[in-house]
PDB file of C-alpha atoms in Angstrom:
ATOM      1  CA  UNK A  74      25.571 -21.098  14.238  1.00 91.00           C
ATOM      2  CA  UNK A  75      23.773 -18.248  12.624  1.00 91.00           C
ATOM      3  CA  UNK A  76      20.575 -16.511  13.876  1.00 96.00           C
ATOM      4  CA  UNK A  77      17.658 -15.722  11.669  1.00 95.00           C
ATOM      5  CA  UNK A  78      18.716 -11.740  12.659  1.00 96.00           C
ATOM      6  CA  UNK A  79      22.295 -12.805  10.939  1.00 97.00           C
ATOM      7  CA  UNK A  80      20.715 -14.493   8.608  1.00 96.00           C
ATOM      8  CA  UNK A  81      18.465 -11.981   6.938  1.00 96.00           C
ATOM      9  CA  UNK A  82      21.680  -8.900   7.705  1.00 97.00           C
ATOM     10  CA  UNK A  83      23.644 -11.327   5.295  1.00 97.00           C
ATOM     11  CA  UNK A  84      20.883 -11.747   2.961  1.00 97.00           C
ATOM     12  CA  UNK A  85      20.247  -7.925   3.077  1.00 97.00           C
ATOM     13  CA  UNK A  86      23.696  -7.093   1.939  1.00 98.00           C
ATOM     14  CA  UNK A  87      23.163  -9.569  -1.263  1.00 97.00           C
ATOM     15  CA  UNK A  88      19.650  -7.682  -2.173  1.00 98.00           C
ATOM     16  CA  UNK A  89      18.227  -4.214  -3.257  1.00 98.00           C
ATOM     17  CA  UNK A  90      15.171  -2.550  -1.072  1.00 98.00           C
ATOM     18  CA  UNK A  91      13.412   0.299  -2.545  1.00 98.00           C
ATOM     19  CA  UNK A  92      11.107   2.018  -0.509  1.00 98.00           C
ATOM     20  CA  UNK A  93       6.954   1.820  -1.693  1.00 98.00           C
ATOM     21  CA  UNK A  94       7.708   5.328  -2.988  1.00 98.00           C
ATOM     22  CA  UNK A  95      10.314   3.882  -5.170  1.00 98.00           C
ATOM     23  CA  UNK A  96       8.646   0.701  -5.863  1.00 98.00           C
ATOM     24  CA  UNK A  97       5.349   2.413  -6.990  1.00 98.00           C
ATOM     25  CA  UNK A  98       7.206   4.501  -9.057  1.00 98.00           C
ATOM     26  CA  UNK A  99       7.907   1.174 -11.049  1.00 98.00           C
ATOM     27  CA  UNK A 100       4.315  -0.042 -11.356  1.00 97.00           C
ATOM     28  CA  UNK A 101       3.841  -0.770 -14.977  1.00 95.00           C
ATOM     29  CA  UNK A 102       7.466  -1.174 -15.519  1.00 97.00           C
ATOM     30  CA  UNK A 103       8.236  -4.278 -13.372  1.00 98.00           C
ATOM     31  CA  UNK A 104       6.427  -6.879 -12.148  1.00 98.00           C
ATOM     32  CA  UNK A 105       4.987  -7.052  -8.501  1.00 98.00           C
ATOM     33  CA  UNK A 106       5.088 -10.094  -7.009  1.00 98.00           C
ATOM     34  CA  UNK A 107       3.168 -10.878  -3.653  1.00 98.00           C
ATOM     35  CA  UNK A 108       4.528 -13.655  -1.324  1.00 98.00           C
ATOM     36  CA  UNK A 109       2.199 -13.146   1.628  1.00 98.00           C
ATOM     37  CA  UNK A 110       0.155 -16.504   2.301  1.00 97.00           C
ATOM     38  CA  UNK A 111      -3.141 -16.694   0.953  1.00 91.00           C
ATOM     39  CA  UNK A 112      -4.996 -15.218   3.763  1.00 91.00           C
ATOM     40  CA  UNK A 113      -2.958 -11.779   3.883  1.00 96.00           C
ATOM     41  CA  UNK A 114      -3.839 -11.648   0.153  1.00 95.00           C
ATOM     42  CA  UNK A 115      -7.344 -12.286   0.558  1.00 91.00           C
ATOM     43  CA  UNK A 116      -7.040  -9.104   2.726  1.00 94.00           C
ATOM     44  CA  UNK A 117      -5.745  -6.805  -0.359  1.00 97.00           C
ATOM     45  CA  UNK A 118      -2.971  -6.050  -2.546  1.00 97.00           C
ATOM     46  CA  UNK A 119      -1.676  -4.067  -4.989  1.00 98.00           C
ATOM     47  CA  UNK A 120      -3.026  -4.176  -8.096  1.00 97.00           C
ATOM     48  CA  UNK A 121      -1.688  -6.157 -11.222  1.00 96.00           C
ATOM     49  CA  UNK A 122       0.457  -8.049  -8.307  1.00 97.00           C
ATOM     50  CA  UNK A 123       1.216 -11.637  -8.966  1.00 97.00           C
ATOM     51  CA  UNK A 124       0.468 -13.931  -6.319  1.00 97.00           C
ATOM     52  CA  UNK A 125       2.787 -17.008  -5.143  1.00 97.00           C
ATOM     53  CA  UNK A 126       3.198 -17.384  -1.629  1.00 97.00           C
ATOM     54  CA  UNK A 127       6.923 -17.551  -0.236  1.00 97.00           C
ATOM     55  CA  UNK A 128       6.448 -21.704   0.352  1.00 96.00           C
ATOM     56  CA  UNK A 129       5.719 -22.177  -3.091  1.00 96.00           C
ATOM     57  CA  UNK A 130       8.111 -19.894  -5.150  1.00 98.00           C
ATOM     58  CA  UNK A 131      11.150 -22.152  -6.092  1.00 97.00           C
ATOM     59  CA  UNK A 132       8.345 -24.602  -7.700  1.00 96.00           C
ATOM     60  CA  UNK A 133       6.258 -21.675  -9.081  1.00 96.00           C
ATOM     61  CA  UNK A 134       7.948 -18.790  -9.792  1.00 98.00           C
ATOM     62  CA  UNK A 135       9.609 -19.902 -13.188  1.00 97.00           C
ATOM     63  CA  UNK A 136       5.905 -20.952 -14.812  1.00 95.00           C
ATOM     64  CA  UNK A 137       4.550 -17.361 -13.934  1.00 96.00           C
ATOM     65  CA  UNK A 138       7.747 -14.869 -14.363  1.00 98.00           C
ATOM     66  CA  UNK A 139       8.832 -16.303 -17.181  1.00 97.00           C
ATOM     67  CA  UNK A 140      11.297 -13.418 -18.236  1.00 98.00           C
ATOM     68  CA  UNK A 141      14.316 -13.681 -16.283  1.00 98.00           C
ATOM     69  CA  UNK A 142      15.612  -9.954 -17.584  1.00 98.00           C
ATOM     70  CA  UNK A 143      11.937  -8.429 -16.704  1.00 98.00           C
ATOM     71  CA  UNK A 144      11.853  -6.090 -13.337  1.00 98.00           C
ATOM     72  CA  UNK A 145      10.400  -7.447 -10.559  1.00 98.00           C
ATOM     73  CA  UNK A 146       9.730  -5.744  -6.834  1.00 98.00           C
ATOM     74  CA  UNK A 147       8.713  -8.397  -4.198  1.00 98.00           C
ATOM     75  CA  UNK A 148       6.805  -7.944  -1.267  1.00 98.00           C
ATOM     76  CA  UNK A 149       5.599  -9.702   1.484  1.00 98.00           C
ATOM     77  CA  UNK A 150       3.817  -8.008   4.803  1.00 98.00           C
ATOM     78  CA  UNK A 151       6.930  -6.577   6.450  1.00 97.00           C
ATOM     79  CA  UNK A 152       9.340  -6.641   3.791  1.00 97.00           C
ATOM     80  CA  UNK A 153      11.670  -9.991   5.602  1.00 98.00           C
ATOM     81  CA  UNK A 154      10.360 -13.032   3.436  1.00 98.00           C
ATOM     82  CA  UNK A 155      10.263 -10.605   0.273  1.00 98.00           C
ATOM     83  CA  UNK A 156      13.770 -10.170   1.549  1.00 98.00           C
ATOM     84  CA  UNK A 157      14.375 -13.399   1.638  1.00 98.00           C
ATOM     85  CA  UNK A 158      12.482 -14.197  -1.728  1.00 98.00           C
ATOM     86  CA  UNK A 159      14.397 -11.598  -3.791  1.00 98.00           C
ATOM     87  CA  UNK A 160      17.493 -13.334  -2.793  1.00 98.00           C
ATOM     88  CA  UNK A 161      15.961 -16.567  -4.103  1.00 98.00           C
ATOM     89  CA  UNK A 162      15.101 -15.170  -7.265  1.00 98.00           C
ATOM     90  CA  UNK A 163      18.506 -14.154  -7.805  1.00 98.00           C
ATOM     91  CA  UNK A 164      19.703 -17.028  -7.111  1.00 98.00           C
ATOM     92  CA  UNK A 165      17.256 -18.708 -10.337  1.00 98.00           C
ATOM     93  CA  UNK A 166      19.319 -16.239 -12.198  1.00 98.00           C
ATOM     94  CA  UNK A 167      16.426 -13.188 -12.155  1.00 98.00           C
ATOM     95  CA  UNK A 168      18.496 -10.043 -12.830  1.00 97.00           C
ATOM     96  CA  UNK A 169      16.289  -7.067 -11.843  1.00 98.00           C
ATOM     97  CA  UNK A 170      14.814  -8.126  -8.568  1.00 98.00           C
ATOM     98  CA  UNK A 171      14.318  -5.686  -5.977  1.00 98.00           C
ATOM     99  CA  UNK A 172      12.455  -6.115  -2.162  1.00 98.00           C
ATOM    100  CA  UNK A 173       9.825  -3.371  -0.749  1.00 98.00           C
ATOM    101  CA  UNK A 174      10.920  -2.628   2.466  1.00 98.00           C
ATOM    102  CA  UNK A 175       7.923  -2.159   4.833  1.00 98.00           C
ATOM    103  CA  UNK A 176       6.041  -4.770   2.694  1.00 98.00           C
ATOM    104  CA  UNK A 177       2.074  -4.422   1.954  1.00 98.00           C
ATOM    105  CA  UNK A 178       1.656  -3.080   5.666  1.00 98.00           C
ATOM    106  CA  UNK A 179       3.818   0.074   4.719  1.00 98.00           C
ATOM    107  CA  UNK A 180       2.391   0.363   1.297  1.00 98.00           C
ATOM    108  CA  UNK A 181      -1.664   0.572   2.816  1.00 97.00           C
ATOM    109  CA  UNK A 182       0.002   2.833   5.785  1.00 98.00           C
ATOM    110  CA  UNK A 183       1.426   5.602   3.073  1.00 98.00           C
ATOM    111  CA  UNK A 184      -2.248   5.482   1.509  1.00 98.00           C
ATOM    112  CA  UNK A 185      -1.183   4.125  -2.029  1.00 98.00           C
ATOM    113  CA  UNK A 186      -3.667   2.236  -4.231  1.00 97.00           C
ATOM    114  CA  UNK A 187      -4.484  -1.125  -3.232  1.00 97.00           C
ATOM    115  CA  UNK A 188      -7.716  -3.476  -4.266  1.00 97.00           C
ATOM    116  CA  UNK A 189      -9.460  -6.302  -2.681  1.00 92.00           C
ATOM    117  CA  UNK A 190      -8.723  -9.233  -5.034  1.00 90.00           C
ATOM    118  CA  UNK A 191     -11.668 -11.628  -6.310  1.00 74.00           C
ATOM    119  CA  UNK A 192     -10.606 -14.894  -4.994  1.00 69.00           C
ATOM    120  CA  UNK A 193     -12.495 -18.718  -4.363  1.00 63.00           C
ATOM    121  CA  UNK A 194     -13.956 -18.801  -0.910  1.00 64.00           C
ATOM    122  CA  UNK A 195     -13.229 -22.109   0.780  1.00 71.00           C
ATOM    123  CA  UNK A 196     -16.266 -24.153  -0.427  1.00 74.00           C
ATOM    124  CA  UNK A 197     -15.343 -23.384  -3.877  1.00 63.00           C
ATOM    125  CA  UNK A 198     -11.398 -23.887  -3.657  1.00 66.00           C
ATOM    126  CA  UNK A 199     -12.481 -27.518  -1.984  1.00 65.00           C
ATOM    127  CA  UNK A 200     -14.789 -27.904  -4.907  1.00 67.00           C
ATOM    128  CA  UNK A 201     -12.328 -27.180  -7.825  1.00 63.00           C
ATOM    129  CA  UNK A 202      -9.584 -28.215  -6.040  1.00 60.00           C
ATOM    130  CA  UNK A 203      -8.204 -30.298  -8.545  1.00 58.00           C
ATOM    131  CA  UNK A 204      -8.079 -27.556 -11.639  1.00 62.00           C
ATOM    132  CA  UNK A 205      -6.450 -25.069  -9.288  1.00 57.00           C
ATOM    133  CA  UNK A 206      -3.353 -27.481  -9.505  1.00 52.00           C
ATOM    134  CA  UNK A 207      -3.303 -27.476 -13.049  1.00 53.00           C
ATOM    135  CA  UNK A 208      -1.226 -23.954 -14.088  1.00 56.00           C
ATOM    136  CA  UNK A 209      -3.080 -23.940 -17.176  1.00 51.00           C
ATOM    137  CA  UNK A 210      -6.382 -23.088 -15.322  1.00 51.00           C
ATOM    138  CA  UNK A 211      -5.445 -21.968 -11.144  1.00 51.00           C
ATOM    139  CA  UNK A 212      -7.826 -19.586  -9.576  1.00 52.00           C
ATOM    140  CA  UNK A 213      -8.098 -16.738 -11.946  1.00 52.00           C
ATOM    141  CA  UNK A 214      -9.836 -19.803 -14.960  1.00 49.00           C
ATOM    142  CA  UNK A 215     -12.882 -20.747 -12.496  1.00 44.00           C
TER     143      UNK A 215
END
């Protein structure tokens, strides 16, 4: 039986990393796509990112990248569930899909641009609860 070590080795050797020099070197070119959970995000990312957290991506992911042949770097805190994710993604048939190793943590450490994000606080994602399911509205239509 595998280990989640052997596990992500495996996925590793199916995947591309780029370092955050490499990946910022991209911004405006590909898409960034933040899988942290919602609390790491609250905490800052980089801008232009979009947001869907690693439990949600299979379901998401197609609505909001639309462009299968489009760039995209992943990242997550660490750089194991972008890992993980960009594997995924390749697997929905994404063909330029790359993973930041080091994640967000790296990124911040380096000193390269990142914002605070204007999110809901909790009150107000209880309170419009319902039209953040709708993908026609989510968080960024309140």
């Amino acid at each position: 039986m595998a280990s989640f070590r052997d596990l992500l080795g495996v996925t590793k050797q199916r995947i591309t990393e780029v370092d955050p020099a490499a990946a910022e070197a991209r911004l405006g070119e590909a898409t960034f796509l933040d899988v942290r959970e919602q609390d790491e995000y609250e905490q800052g990312t980089i801008p232009g990112s979009v947001f869907i957290p690693r439990g949600h991506l299979e379901a998401q992911v197609e609505n909001r990248l639309t462009n299968k042949e489009h760039p995209v770097v992943v990242y997550c805190a660490g750089g194991v569930r972008s890992a993980f994710a960009t594997d995924t993604l390749q697997q929905l048939g994404y063909r330029d899909v790359s993973s930041m190793a080091g994640g967000f943590g790296r990124w911040k450490n380096e000193g390269r641009t990142w914002v605070m994000p204007v999110v809901l606080n909790p009150e107000q994602r209880n309170r419009y609860h319902r039209h953040l399911l709708l993908p026609e509205v989510g968080e960024n239509g309140q």
